[in-house]
Steps between C-alpha positions, in 0.01 A plus 500: 500500500681159472238265646135527456462304807693742710300780317189354616617473851597848526193628336297372795686727747269767638624834630297753699581860424293616789670259759718674763777258419738610230449334153843354499449323834158371369687364200766348710239331709315356210831362348581339827152337508568343149836365630350346815219347288753337286361692186863649475756226564855511618726627225221628289567811296276799551380728224695833464397802696398655174254216403353481858450878484317466175291220599391659824482856367728629767829683521817308413683649781213343745566151357879550547431608855291188558776277362768662718286457792473123454865478424598664841264238655684227316195381285643607157842519352617747220773428246643782279408413149301196589206644682310424833436149639326336801790443731659152479553502868137444599340136503225405256139580611230258436225693322213575746170664458434791713130525518497826697809705477410711819449203734748211460545193710814647675291785621254276670692200617867471599710244372635390839314359800360694774480389861167633549397253786781660711266797548139509626271687258484864589192652350449881454238713367511857382137638523368789280154530671374850588428408852724302736484341845868396461743314731558820721686758285542862565330790311774630253309828469592571860860399478761802488602427142591861414751507795636160414555618134661816615729305731596248226561788260740650754703196521557523121625859525709504810869474507699178536329341175794259447438334847133482421496388144860437400559193713330245709422585866445277807301193448332554825351829396568872501667617823252797498208275470616258763575787742150650438329158552694425821380843624151448398458145645652625831286810536157323380553126599709497810793320328853547600692495167787664328534510112708185540180321603322579176502348145305670208287240311243558229195412715382221737510223258861565412580497880336167567657344196854635591455365865378165376804492265760590751363340832278212403646155415315206362310326754483796749164542668307826434190598683235752409139561569215347296340671313798678393684678217546263206786685340697456826404141532620432152831629585522261784411206282765613231765502759407130567403581834238301722213761522271445795193698528339589828148643574408868537214612722361856591831559697737395236744219481417226746848486651410196706499306192843633421632372837384162440677497157822616678494205735494263208700667221800748447326792381704735274272799435155629596338730250246751655298810410434589869358849462221408262524134404463439146247427374260536796632834637499384871769638733728254690394554859775617757531173689558306193765766373692450809478118492613497133798687582572278802454183285755642248752567776436155632513308193715707274271556190484823301191710501443658164269806596320620193351832604342598170257760606626634838416859438110439480350428840190694588364434850820570678880551422653203308628208698876496517664238295653190657819628384485788747503251785750268351812504724683189364503563116233243407284723306541597126261784441367581149308808377421678183341812358280318264209521741550870595610635150410254219574144402676636191787649702702205613665640796552290820749394772603236728624583859700240688823449690831627329638160400157389371490809272867422378409144414189602307679763324768251385215280372298794353784600277456185298123599433510870467832685515336788671154651519386832344719737706367803346143421578615399839673838555196679380300308769746579769445878397132454579568325828752755620281804403191348680287457168434133565415566855239780398356286225422201731341724752263633233427154354434351826197722534371436156538139520328478830201669353507291203515191730193606707315605176563162344431286804163685544404422150599137552282473804200684365498378131621156521318393812539130602689419185835594650669479834790739601665697789598861464862476475717719742738572216627413150334561176267219463200330671518126521164400394347153524198425274234246546607156403235475242655785308769392239775768524658390174174551316424815699825650402455433143154643471615800684792534267278499199318801665794693546601413856830302606560308809658171583340164447640362840672205365844649631348463852384152470693206660424133543453564867341840468227654284305785647363611189667833569674768297673828565304786381719820481352835552783741502572553138133596444322819585152491667314538185682194337453303816132547494473410131718178569266381777206588278649253226549244762148539658347451153691169442438327838 
């Protein structure tokens, strides 16, 4: 080898025969690192393939392939009769010490500025505890997963594959899915829609974000109840809207407060969860429902109706949505299958006037060319053959039994430490703890013992702090609910 320095540099190269990455690619990676470190400089002649092979005890053809790889990328140049050189077209690199090859500065911190202050901090936590009193999730063990798998597989084997997989479809969603959703909403919720009134989205959050992007301008007034859903509120703030919170009582949104705001300000949108208010689960009373619709007609604001768990009401039939009584196209209705199937399945829909759907579709295409038409079509099959309806009837009975069991446990085991009302529907019990109990500390101690529940910070506002949390019962069987309450009892 011509240079003892180059000899020493190449002798430091380590190759792993057991690594899944091919040896020639490992070698090309190592040579590239030497170039970027400045140890091999622009115009530097490399040892011959024979010499490198001898030094590293590998096949000469392997070295040749590594050199060819770097030549194709432009890092090396080869000249007949002269040899292989570091390309003269790359700039000089200043020598740098890489303390850890696996974690470089570029992997940790970008070289450009981030406008992080433009977004409020959106925390999330993925629990791994054995027991859980969650935010109101369904039990995936009860979901018709086999039927969904079968329907999805059928989509992959039926005719017309080019139109399913060979090109893009409509950005507003699969026509079959939109037809099925329209029929489903008309039959179960009393809406009066056609497929032209439906837009497929990947869940409620996407629907809220899309509406904020398409219909809310900076400075617009958006009103919602306090306490409320922080994810929705952050979307309002990001849209640079003026967000105004109004109180919630045992009958839902206090619509009289909304009327006062309308007299002072031009309200653009009101966000409501009238069937079971998030987080307190109370239902919006009929007189307030009618007054909310009347105010929307009088003052011209949008009602965004988030009906996140319509299908689960235990004491009587579910209250029909505001959208079912909307005669002037003031309501944008949003629903999803996250609460009936699983949060893992991102399937939802918006229902609104045709011109609204067209406008939202035009904006949606900039964010997501189209949804998952294959999954949507599979869900349409389950709606059309009655699988979803049968599943909901079965789980309604099971979830009601779990609600009753859980509420009995809270009453008998936790005594005066908690205050709650048995919810008419939904999958959670809004539970207020004694003020002396620190929920953040309690949640951490419970998690250490294998039980997850919220620490309540998401439901705390400058003007509201009931020391309350949502304790979900639907995703746990009776035995697990009993063990969960036992853990809580031992900590309080």
